[in-house]
Short mmCIF file of N, CA and C in Angstrom, two decimals:
data_model
loop_
_atom_site.label_atom_id
_atom_site.label_comp_id
_atom_site.label_asym_id
_atom_site.label_seq_id
_atom_site.Cartn_x
_atom_site.Cartn_y
_atom_site.Cartn_z
N UNK B 1 -11.22 127.46 153.67
CA UNK B 1 -10.04 128.30 153.69
C UNK B 1 -8.87 127.52 153.08
N UNK B 2 -8.16 128.13 152.16
CA UNK B 2 -7.07 127.48 151.44
C UNK B 2 -5.92 127.10 152.36
N UNK B 3 -5.66 127.88 153.40
CA UNK B 3 -4.58 127.56 154.33
C UNK B 3 -4.86 126.22 155.00
N UNK B 4 -6.10 125.99 155.39
CA UNK B 4 -6.45 124.71 156.01
C UNK B 4 -6.28 123.56 155.03
N UNK B 5 -6.64 123.78 153.77
CA UNK B 5 -6.44 122.74 152.75
C UNK B 5 -4.97 122.44 152.55
N UNK B 6 -4.16 123.48 152.54
CA UNK B 6 -2.72 123.30 152.38
C UNK B 6 -2.15 122.53 153.57
N UNK B 7 -2.56 122.90 154.77
CA UNK B 7 -2.09 122.19 155.96
C UNK B 7 -2.50 120.72 155.92
N UNK B 8 -3.73 120.46 155.51
CA UNK B 8 -4.19 119.06 155.49
C UNK B 8 -3.49 118.24 154.42
N UNK B 9 -2.92 118.88 153.42
CA UNK B 9 -2.18 118.17 152.38
C UNK B 9 -0.78 117.76 152.82
N UNK B 10 -0.28 118.36 153.89
CA UNK B 10 1.06 118.04 154.38
C UNK B 10 1.00 116.64 155.01
N UNK B 11 1.88 115.74 154.56
CA UNK B 11 1.85 114.37 155.08
C UNK B 11 2.25 114.30 156.56
N UNK B 12 1.84 113.21 157.19
CA UNK B 12 2.10 113.05 158.62
C UNK B 12 3.58 113.07 158.97
N UNK B 13 4.44 112.57 158.07
CA UNK B 13 5.86 112.58 158.39
C UNK B 13 6.42 114.00 158.49
N UNK B 14 5.67 114.97 157.98
CA UNK B 14 6.07 116.39 158.03
C UNK B 14 5.11 117.19 158.92
N UNK B 15 4.60 116.55 159.95
CA UNK B 15 3.63 117.18 160.85
C UNK B 15 4.14 118.51 161.40
N UNK B 16 5.45 118.58 161.68
CA UNK B 16 6.02 119.83 162.19
C UNK B 16 5.79 120.97 161.21
N UNK B 17 5.89 120.69 159.93
CA UNK B 17 5.65 121.72 158.91
C UNK B 17 4.19 122.17 158.94
N UNK B 18 3.29 121.23 159.09
CA UNK B 18 1.86 121.57 159.17
C UNK B 18 1.61 122.50 160.35
N UNK B 19 2.17 122.15 161.50
CA UNK B 19 1.99 122.97 162.69
C UNK B 19 2.64 124.34 162.52
N UNK B 20 3.85 124.35 161.96
CA UNK B 20 4.55 125.61 161.74
C UNK B 20 3.84 126.50 160.73
N UNK B 21 3.26 125.91 159.70
CA UNK B 21 2.52 126.69 158.71
C UNK B 21 1.36 127.43 159.36
N UNK B 22 0.60 126.70 160.17
CA UNK B 22 -0.50 127.34 160.88
C UNK B 22 -0.02 128.42 161.84
N UNK B 23 1.11 128.18 162.45
CA UNK B 23 1.65 129.12 163.43
C UNK B 23 2.20 130.39 162.78
N UNK B 24 3.05 130.24 161.75
CA UNK B 24 3.70 131.43 161.19
C UNK B 24 2.72 132.32 160.43
N UNK B 25 1.65 131.73 159.91
CA UNK B 25 0.65 132.56 159.23
C UNK B 25 -0.48 132.93 160.18
N UNK B 26 -0.99 131.96 160.91
CA UNK B 26 -2.14 132.21 161.78
C UNK B 26 -1.84 132.99 163.04
N UNK B 27 -0.62 132.93 163.52
CA UNK B 27 -0.27 133.61 164.77
C UNK B 27 0.79 134.69 164.59
N UNK B 28 0.94 135.17 163.40
CA UNK B 28 1.97 136.17 163.13
C UNK B 28 1.62 137.51 163.76
N UNK B 29 2.65 138.19 164.24
CA UNK B 29 2.48 139.54 164.77
C UNK B 29 2.64 140.61 163.68
N UNK B 30 2.96 140.19 162.47
CA UNK B 30 3.11 141.16 161.40
C UNK B 30 1.76 141.78 161.04
N UNK B 31 1.76 143.04 160.66
CA UNK B 31 0.52 143.63 160.12
C UNK B 31 0.08 142.83 158.88
N UNK B 32 -1.20 142.85 158.60
CA UNK B 32 -1.76 142.03 157.51
C UNK B 32 -1.04 142.25 156.18
N UNK B 33 -0.74 143.47 155.84
CA UNK B 33 -0.09 143.73 154.55
C UNK B 33 1.31 143.09 154.52
N UNK B 34 2.08 143.25 155.60
CA UNK B 34 3.41 142.64 155.63
C UNK B 34 3.31 141.13 155.61
N UNK B 35 2.38 140.58 156.38
CA UNK B 35 2.21 139.13 156.44
C UNK B 35 1.84 138.56 155.07
N UNK B 36 0.76 139.06 154.49
CA UNK B 36 0.26 138.45 153.26
C UNK B 36 1.11 138.80 152.05
N UNK B 37 1.79 139.93 152.08
CA UNK B 37 2.76 140.23 151.02
C UNK B 37 3.93 139.26 151.09
N UNK B 38 4.39 138.96 152.30
CA UNK B 38 5.46 137.98 152.49
C UNK B 38 5.00 136.61 152.01
N UNK B 39 3.81 136.21 152.41
CA UNK B 39 3.27 134.91 152.02
C UNK B 39 3.20 134.81 150.49
N UNK B 40 2.65 135.82 149.84
CA UNK B 40 2.51 135.77 148.38
C UNK B 40 3.86 135.75 147.69
N UNK B 41 4.76 136.64 148.07
CA UNK B 41 6.08 136.71 147.42
C UNK B 41 6.83 135.40 147.59
N UNK B 42 6.76 134.81 148.78
CA UNK B 42 7.47 133.56 149.04
C UNK B 42 6.78 132.39 148.32
N UNK B 43 5.47 132.39 148.27
CA UNK B 43 4.76 131.33 147.53
C UNK B 43 5.19 131.34 146.06
N UNK B 44 5.34 132.52 145.49
CA UNK B 44 5.82 132.62 144.11
C UNK B 44 7.25 132.11 144.03
N UNK B 45 8.10 132.57 144.95
CA UNK B 45 9.51 132.17 144.94
C UNK B 45 9.70 130.67 145.16
N UNK B 46 8.76 130.04 145.83
CA UNK B 46 8.87 128.60 146.09
C UNK B 46 8.74 127.77 144.82
N UNK B 47 8.19 128.37 143.79
CA UNK B 47 7.99 127.71 142.49
C UNK B 47 7.04 126.51 142.58
N UNK B 48 6.25 126.46 143.60
CA UNK B 48 5.33 125.35 143.80
C UNK B 48 3.93 125.75 143.36
N UNK B 49 3.45 125.07 142.35
CA UNK B 49 2.09 125.35 141.86
C UNK B 49 1.06 125.10 142.97
N UNK B 50 1.26 124.04 143.73
CA UNK B 50 0.32 123.69 144.80
C UNK B 50 0.26 124.81 145.85
N UNK B 51 1.42 125.23 146.33
CA UNK B 51 1.48 126.25 147.38
C UNK B 51 0.92 127.57 146.87
N UNK B 52 1.33 127.97 145.69
CA UNK B 52 0.83 129.23 145.14
C UNK B 52 -0.68 129.19 144.93
N UNK B 53 -1.18 128.11 144.38
CA UNK B 53 -2.62 127.98 144.13
C UNK B 53 -3.43 128.08 145.42
N UNK B 54 -2.91 127.52 146.50
CA UNK B 54 -3.65 127.53 147.76
C UNK B 54 -3.52 128.84 148.53
N UNK B 55 -2.37 129.49 148.45
CA UNK B 55 -2.17 130.70 149.26
C UNK B 55 -2.51 132.00 148.55
N UNK B 56 -2.44 132.02 147.24
CA UNK B 56 -2.67 133.27 146.49
C UNK B 56 -4.06 133.86 146.70
N UNK B 57 -5.15 133.09 146.68
CA UNK B 57 -6.47 133.71 146.86
C UNK B 57 -6.61 134.44 148.19
N UNK B 58 -6.10 133.85 149.26
CA UNK B 58 -6.20 134.50 150.56
C UNK B 58 -5.31 135.73 150.62
N UNK B 59 -4.14 135.65 150.00
CA UNK B 59 -3.26 136.82 149.93
C UNK B 59 -3.96 137.94 149.18
N UNK B 60 -4.58 137.62 148.08
CA UNK B 60 -5.28 138.63 147.28
C UNK B 60 -6.40 139.29 148.07
N UNK B 61 -7.09 138.49 148.88
CA UNK B 61 -8.17 139.01 149.72
C UNK B 61 -7.65 139.96 150.80
N UNK B 62 -6.45 139.66 151.32
CA UNK B 62 -5.90 140.43 152.43
C UNK B 62 -5.00 141.58 152.03
N UNK B 63 -4.78 141.75 150.74
CA UNK B 63 -3.91 142.82 150.26
C UNK B 63 -4.68 143.80 149.39
N UNK B 64 -4.28 145.05 149.44
CA UNK B 64 -4.82 146.02 148.47
C UNK B 64 -4.30 145.63 147.09
N UNK B 65 -4.94 146.09 146.04
CA UNK B 65 -4.42 145.79 144.70
C UNK B 65 -2.97 146.24 144.52
N UNK B 66 -2.62 147.37 145.12
CA UNK B 66 -1.25 147.87 145.01
C UNK B 66 -0.26 146.95 145.74
N UNK B 67 -0.64 146.49 146.92
CA UNK B 67 0.23 145.60 147.68
C UNK B 67 0.34 144.24 147.01
N UNK B 68 -0.75 143.76 146.45
CA UNK B 68 -0.75 142.48 145.72
C UNK B 68 0.25 142.54 144.56
N UNK B 69 0.18 143.61 143.80
CA UNK B 69 1.10 143.79 142.67
C UNK B 69 2.53 143.96 143.16
N UNK B 70 2.72 144.71 144.23
CA UNK B 70 4.07 144.94 144.76
C UNK B 70 4.70 143.64 145.28
N UNK B 71 3.92 142.79 145.92
CA UNK B 71 4.45 141.50 146.40
C UNK B 71 4.88 140.64 145.22
N UNK B 72 4.08 140.63 144.17
CA UNK B 72 4.48 139.89 142.97
C UNK B 72 5.72 140.51 142.35
N UNK B 73 5.80 141.83 142.38
CA UNK B 73 6.98 142.52 141.85
C UNK B 73 8.23 142.17 142.65
N UNK B 74 8.09 142.07 143.97
CA UNK B 74 9.23 141.70 144.81
C UNK B 74 9.74 140.31 144.43
N UNK B 75 8.82 139.38 144.22
CA UNK B 75 9.22 138.03 143.82
C UNK B 75 9.91 138.05 142.46
N UNK B 76 9.39 138.84 141.55
CA UNK B 76 9.96 138.90 140.20
C UNK B 76 11.35 139.52 140.19
N UNK B 77 11.49 140.68 140.79
CA UNK B 77 12.78 141.37 140.73
C UNK B 77 13.84 140.61 141.52
N UNK B 78 13.43 139.98 142.63
CA UNK B 78 14.41 139.24 143.41
C UNK B 78 14.79 137.93 142.73
N UNK B 79 13.93 137.38 141.90
CA UNK B 79 14.32 136.19 141.12
C UNK B 79 15.52 136.53 140.25
N UNK B 80 15.53 137.71 139.69
CA UNK B 80 16.67 138.17 138.89
C UNK B 80 17.85 138.56 139.78
N UNK B 81 17.60 139.43 140.73
CA UNK B 81 18.69 139.95 141.56
C UNK B 81 19.40 138.86 142.37
N UNK B 82 18.63 137.91 142.88
CA UNK B 82 19.25 136.86 143.69
C UNK B 82 20.22 136.03 142.88
N UNK B 83 19.88 135.73 141.64
CA UNK B 83 20.82 134.99 140.78
C UNK B 83 22.03 135.86 140.46
N UNK B 84 21.78 137.09 140.05
CA UNK B 84 22.88 137.97 139.65
C UNK B 84 23.85 138.22 140.81
N UNK B 85 23.33 138.69 141.94
CA UNK B 85 24.21 139.05 143.05
C UNK B 85 24.82 137.83 143.75
N UNK B 86 24.09 136.74 143.82
CA UNK B 86 24.65 135.52 144.40
C UNK B 86 25.81 135.02 143.53
N UNK B 87 25.63 135.05 142.23
CA UNK B 87 26.69 134.60 141.32
C UNK B 87 27.91 135.51 141.42
N UNK B 88 27.67 136.79 141.41
CA UNK B 88 28.78 137.74 141.51
C UNK B 88 29.55 137.53 142.83
N UNK B 89 28.82 137.26 143.87
CA UNK B 89 29.44 137.04 145.18
C UNK B 89 30.21 135.72 145.22
N UNK B 90 29.68 134.68 144.58
CA UNK B 90 30.30 133.36 144.64
C UNK B 90 31.52 133.22 143.74
N UNK B 91 31.60 134.04 142.71
CA UNK B 91 32.77 133.98 141.83
C UNK B 91 34.01 134.41 142.62
N UNK B 92 35.10 133.71 142.43
CA UNK B 92 36.30 134.02 143.20
C UNK B 92 37.00 135.29 142.72
N UNK B 93 36.66 135.78 141.55
CA UNK B 93 37.26 136.99 141.01
C UNK B 93 36.50 138.21 141.53
N UNK B 94 37.08 139.00 142.45
CA UNK B 94 36.38 140.15 143.04
C UNK B 94 36.13 141.28 142.05
N UNK B 95 36.75 141.24 140.90
CA UNK B 95 36.55 142.29 139.90
C UNK B 95 35.10 142.36 139.42
N UNK B 96 34.37 141.23 139.46
CA UNK B 96 32.97 141.26 139.04
C UNK B 96 32.15 142.20 139.92
N UNK B 97 32.55 142.34 141.16
CA UNK B 97 31.86 143.24 142.09
C UNK B 97 32.05 144.70 141.75
N UNK B 98 33.01 145.02 140.91
CA UNK B 98 33.27 146.41 140.53
C UNK B 98 32.57 146.79 139.23
N UNK B 99 32.05 145.79 138.52
CA UNK B 99 31.40 146.06 137.24
C UNK B 99 29.97 146.55 137.46
N UNK B 100 29.53 147.42 136.57
CA UNK B 100 28.16 147.94 136.61
C UNK B 100 27.19 146.80 136.31
N UNK B 101 26.14 146.69 137.10
CA UNK B 101 25.15 145.63 136.89
C UNK B 101 24.44 145.81 135.56
N UNK B 102 24.00 147.02 135.26
CA UNK B 102 23.32 147.27 134.00
C UNK B 102 21.96 146.60 133.88
N UNK B 103 21.33 146.32 135.00
CA UNK B 103 20.01 145.70 135.02
C UNK B 103 18.99 146.69 135.57
N UNK B 104 17.83 146.72 134.98
CA UNK B 104 16.78 147.61 135.45
C UNK B 104 16.16 147.05 136.72
N UNK B 105 16.05 147.92 137.73
CA UNK B 105 15.48 147.55 139.03
C UNK B 105 14.62 148.69 139.56
N UNK B 106 13.92 149.37 138.68
CA UNK B 106 13.15 150.56 139.05
C UNK B 106 12.12 150.28 140.14
N UNK B 107 11.56 149.09 140.15
CA UNK B 107 10.50 148.78 141.12
C UNK B 107 11.00 148.87 142.56
N UNK B 108 12.28 148.66 142.78
CA UNK B 108 12.82 148.75 144.14
C UNK B 108 12.72 150.19 144.65
N UNK B 109 12.95 151.15 143.77
CA UNK B 109 12.86 152.55 144.16
C UNK B 109 11.44 153.07 144.25
N UNK B 110 10.52 152.45 143.54
CA UNK B 110 9.13 152.89 143.53
C UNK B 110 8.20 151.67 143.48
N UNK B 111 8.07 150.96 144.60
CA UNK B 111 7.31 149.71 144.58
C UNK B 111 5.78 149.86 144.64
N UNK B 112 5.30 151.05 144.94
CA UNK B 112 3.85 151.25 145.02
C UNK B 112 3.28 150.99 146.40
N UNK B 113 4.14 150.61 147.35
CA UNK B 113 3.75 150.40 148.76
C UNK B 113 4.85 150.99 149.63
N UNK B 114 4.65 150.93 150.93
CA UNK B 114 5.68 151.39 151.85
C UNK B 114 6.99 150.65 151.56
N UNK B 115 8.07 151.38 151.54
CA UNK B 115 9.39 150.81 151.22
C UNK B 115 9.74 149.67 152.18
N UNK B 116 9.40 149.81 153.46
CA UNK B 116 9.70 148.77 154.45
C UNK B 116 9.01 147.46 154.08
N UNK B 117 7.76 147.52 153.66
CA UNK B 117 7.04 146.30 153.29
C UNK B 117 7.73 145.61 152.11
N UNK B 118 8.07 146.38 151.09
CA UNK B 118 8.72 145.82 149.91
C UNK B 118 10.09 145.23 150.27
N UNK B 119 10.82 145.89 151.12
CA UNK B 119 12.13 145.39 151.56
C UNK B 119 11.97 144.08 152.34
N UNK B 120 10.94 144.00 153.17
CA UNK B 120 10.69 142.78 153.94
C UNK B 120 10.37 141.61 153.01
N UNK B 121 9.54 141.87 152.01
CA UNK B 121 9.20 140.83 151.04
C UNK B 121 10.43 140.42 150.24
N UNK B 122 11.26 141.39 149.88
CA UNK B 122 12.48 141.10 149.13
C UNK B 122 13.44 140.27 149.96
N UNK B 123 13.53 140.56 151.24
CA UNK B 123 14.37 139.78 152.14
C UNK B 123 13.87 138.34 152.22
N UNK B 124 12.57 138.16 152.35
CA UNK B 124 12.00 136.81 152.46
C UNK B 124 12.26 136.00 151.19
N UNK B 125 12.10 136.63 150.03
CA UNK B 125 12.39 135.94 148.77
C UNK B 125 13.87 135.61 148.67
N UNK B 126 14.72 136.52 149.11
CA UNK B 126 16.16 136.29 149.10
C UNK B 126 16.54 135.12 150.00
N UNK B 127 15.81 134.93 151.09
CA UNK B 127 16.05 133.78 151.96
C UNK B 127 15.75 132.48 151.21
N UNK B 128 14.65 132.45 150.49
CA UNK B 128 14.30 131.26 149.71
C UNK B 128 15.36 131.00 148.64
N UNK B 129 15.81 132.05 147.99
CA UNK B 129 16.75 131.90 146.89
C UNK B 129 18.21 131.83 147.33
N UNK B 130 18.47 132.03 148.61
CA UNK B 130 19.80 131.84 149.16
C UNK B 130 20.85 132.84 148.71
N UNK B 131 20.48 134.10 148.60
CA UNK B 131 21.44 135.12 148.22
C UNK B 131 21.88 135.90 149.46
N UNK B 132 23.06 135.59 149.96
CA UNK B 132 23.56 136.24 151.16
C UNK B 132 23.75 137.73 151.00
N UNK B 133 24.25 138.14 149.85
CA UNK B 133 24.47 139.57 149.61
C UNK B 133 23.15 140.33 149.63
N UNK B 134 22.12 139.76 149.01
CA UNK B 134 20.80 140.41 149.01
C UNK B 134 20.20 140.41 150.41
N UNK B 135 20.36 139.31 151.13
CA UNK B 135 19.86 139.26 152.51
C UNK B 135 20.49 140.36 153.35
N UNK B 136 21.80 140.49 153.26
CA UNK B 136 22.48 141.54 154.02
C UNK B 136 21.99 142.93 153.63
N UNK B 137 21.86 143.15 152.34
CA UNK B 137 21.45 144.46 151.84
C UNK B 137 20.05 144.84 152.34
N UNK B 138 19.10 143.93 152.20
CA UNK B 138 17.72 144.21 152.62
C UNK B 138 17.60 144.30 154.14
N UNK B 139 18.35 143.47 154.85
CA UNK B 139 18.32 143.53 156.31
C UNK B 139 18.86 144.88 156.80
N UNK B 140 19.91 145.38 156.17
CA UNK B 140 20.48 146.67 156.57
C UNK B 140 19.50 147.81 156.31
N UNK B 141 18.82 147.78 155.18
CA UNK B 141 17.82 148.81 154.87
C UNK B 141 16.69 148.76 155.91
N UNK B 142 16.23 147.57 156.23
CA UNK B 142 15.16 147.42 157.20
C UNK B 142 15.59 147.91 158.59
N UNK B 143 16.79 147.55 159.00
CA UNK B 143 17.27 147.97 160.32
C UNK B 143 17.43 149.48 160.38
N UNK B 144 17.94 150.10 159.30
CA UNK B 144 18.08 151.55 159.26
C UNK B 144 16.72 152.24 159.31
N UNK B 145 15.69 151.56 158.83
CA UNK B 145 14.33 152.11 158.86
C UNK B 145 13.65 151.87 160.21
N UNK B 146 14.37 151.24 161.14
CA UNK B 146 13.81 151.03 162.47
C UNK B 146 13.10 149.71 162.67
N UNK B 147 13.19 148.81 161.72
CA UNK B 147 12.54 147.51 161.86
C UNK B 147 13.38 146.64 162.79
N UNK B 148 12.72 146.02 163.76
CA UNK B 148 13.46 145.21 164.74
C UNK B 148 13.79 143.82 164.18
N UNK B 149 14.72 143.18 164.83
CA UNK B 149 15.19 141.86 164.40
C UNK B 149 14.06 140.82 164.44
N UNK B 150 13.17 140.95 165.41
CA UNK B 150 12.06 139.99 165.53
C UNK B 150 11.16 140.04 164.30
N UNK B 151 10.90 141.23 163.79
CA UNK B 151 10.07 141.37 162.59
C UNK B 151 10.78 140.77 161.39
N UNK B 152 12.06 141.06 161.27
CA UNK B 152 12.85 140.52 160.15
C UNK B 152 12.88 139.01 160.24
N UNK B 153 13.10 138.48 161.43
CA UNK B 153 13.12 137.03 161.60
C UNK B 153 11.76 136.42 161.27
N UNK B 154 10.70 137.12 161.60
CA UNK B 154 9.35 136.63 161.28
C UNK B 154 9.21 136.40 159.78
N UNK B 155 9.75 137.32 158.99
CA UNK B 155 9.66 137.19 157.53
C UNK B 155 10.42 135.97 157.04
N UNK B 156 11.64 135.74 157.56
CA UNK B 156 12.36 134.57 157.05
C UNK B 156 11.90 133.27 157.70
N UNK B 157 11.19 133.34 158.83
CA UNK B 157 10.52 132.14 159.35
C UNK B 157 9.40 131.73 158.40
N UNK B 158 8.61 132.71 157.98
CA UNK B 158 7.53 132.43 157.02
C UNK B 158 8.13 131.83 155.75
N UNK B 159 9.22 132.43 155.27
CA UNK B 159 9.87 131.93 154.06
C UNK B 159 10.33 130.49 154.24
N UNK B 160 10.93 130.18 155.37
CA UNK B 160 11.46 128.83 155.57
C UNK B 160 10.35 127.80 155.63
N UNK B 161 9.26 128.13 156.29
CA UNK B 161 8.17 127.17 156.41
C UNK B 161 7.45 126.98 155.08
N UNK B 162 7.15 128.05 154.39
CA UNK B 162 6.46 127.91 153.10
C UNK B 162 7.34 127.16 152.11
N UNK B 163 8.64 127.44 152.10
CA UNK B 163 9.55 126.72 151.20
C UNK B 163 9.58 125.23 151.55
N UNK B 164 9.64 124.90 152.82
CA UNK B 164 9.67 123.49 153.23
C UNK B 164 8.37 122.78 152.85
N UNK B 165 7.24 123.45 153.03
CA UNK B 165 5.96 122.87 152.63
C UNK B 165 5.94 122.66 151.11
N UNK B 166 6.45 123.63 150.37
CA UNK B 166 6.48 123.51 148.90
C UNK B 166 7.32 122.31 148.47
N UNK B 167 8.51 122.17 149.05
CA UNK B 167 9.39 121.05 148.69
C UNK B 167 8.70 119.73 149.02
N UNK B 168 8.10 119.65 150.19
CA UNK B 168 7.46 118.42 150.63
C UNK B 168 6.28 118.06 149.75
N UNK B 169 5.40 119.02 149.49
CA UNK B 169 4.22 118.72 148.69
C UNK B 169 4.57 118.42 147.24
N UNK B 170 5.55 119.11 146.71
CA UNK B 170 5.97 118.83 145.32
C UNK B 170 6.61 117.44 145.23
N UNK B 171 7.37 117.05 146.24
CA UNK B 171 7.95 115.70 146.24
C UNK B 171 6.86 114.66 146.32
N UNK B 172 5.88 114.87 147.18
CA UNK B 172 4.77 113.92 147.30
C UNK B 172 3.99 113.80 145.99
N UNK B 173 3.79 114.93 145.33
CA UNK B 173 3.08 114.91 144.04
C UNK B 173 3.88 114.12 143.02
N UNK B 174 5.18 114.32 142.99
CA UNK B 174 6.04 113.58 142.05
C UNK B 174 6.01 112.08 142.34
N UNK B 175 5.96 111.72 143.60
CA UNK B 175 5.96 110.31 143.98
C UNK B 175 4.65 109.61 143.66
N UNK B 176 3.57 110.38 143.58
CA UNK B 176 2.25 109.76 143.33
C UNK B 176 1.80 109.90 141.88
N UNK B 177 2.49 110.69 141.08
CA UNK B 177 2.12 110.84 139.66
C UNK B 177 2.56 109.66 138.84
#
């Protein structure tokens, strides 16, 4: 199992990450589609070849073809949106917030899966990419759809652990190359 290989690659100084990785994926209360869509979208957002290579096969096994594509779509569209909206928010000139974005985001309206799942994946990717405006937007959509705070927190817990594992393993690879 690739998850076990990924956990065993985590160095002893980051033992907490190893334990958390097993916990947030192995003991998650999320339905399989939400869990593995979150895992895949965040693995892509982490930009770590190691993490993506180890987690993608299991995600593909646990997702329908439509959900697999939608999770990848969430990572792709949020890579763009997180930069755009984070930058617009960080600029001190509020006039940028009044300008039309002019960017295509059709997949958000028609992701090919339940809207709640896509929003959850988008929120998790936004957590990795640090876009507060996107986090707020996706959290509000999820809450209006009846998703509880525990479920939302589960998604960004997964994001935080996978991102930390990615940073750690990529640093270790750089140090040994």
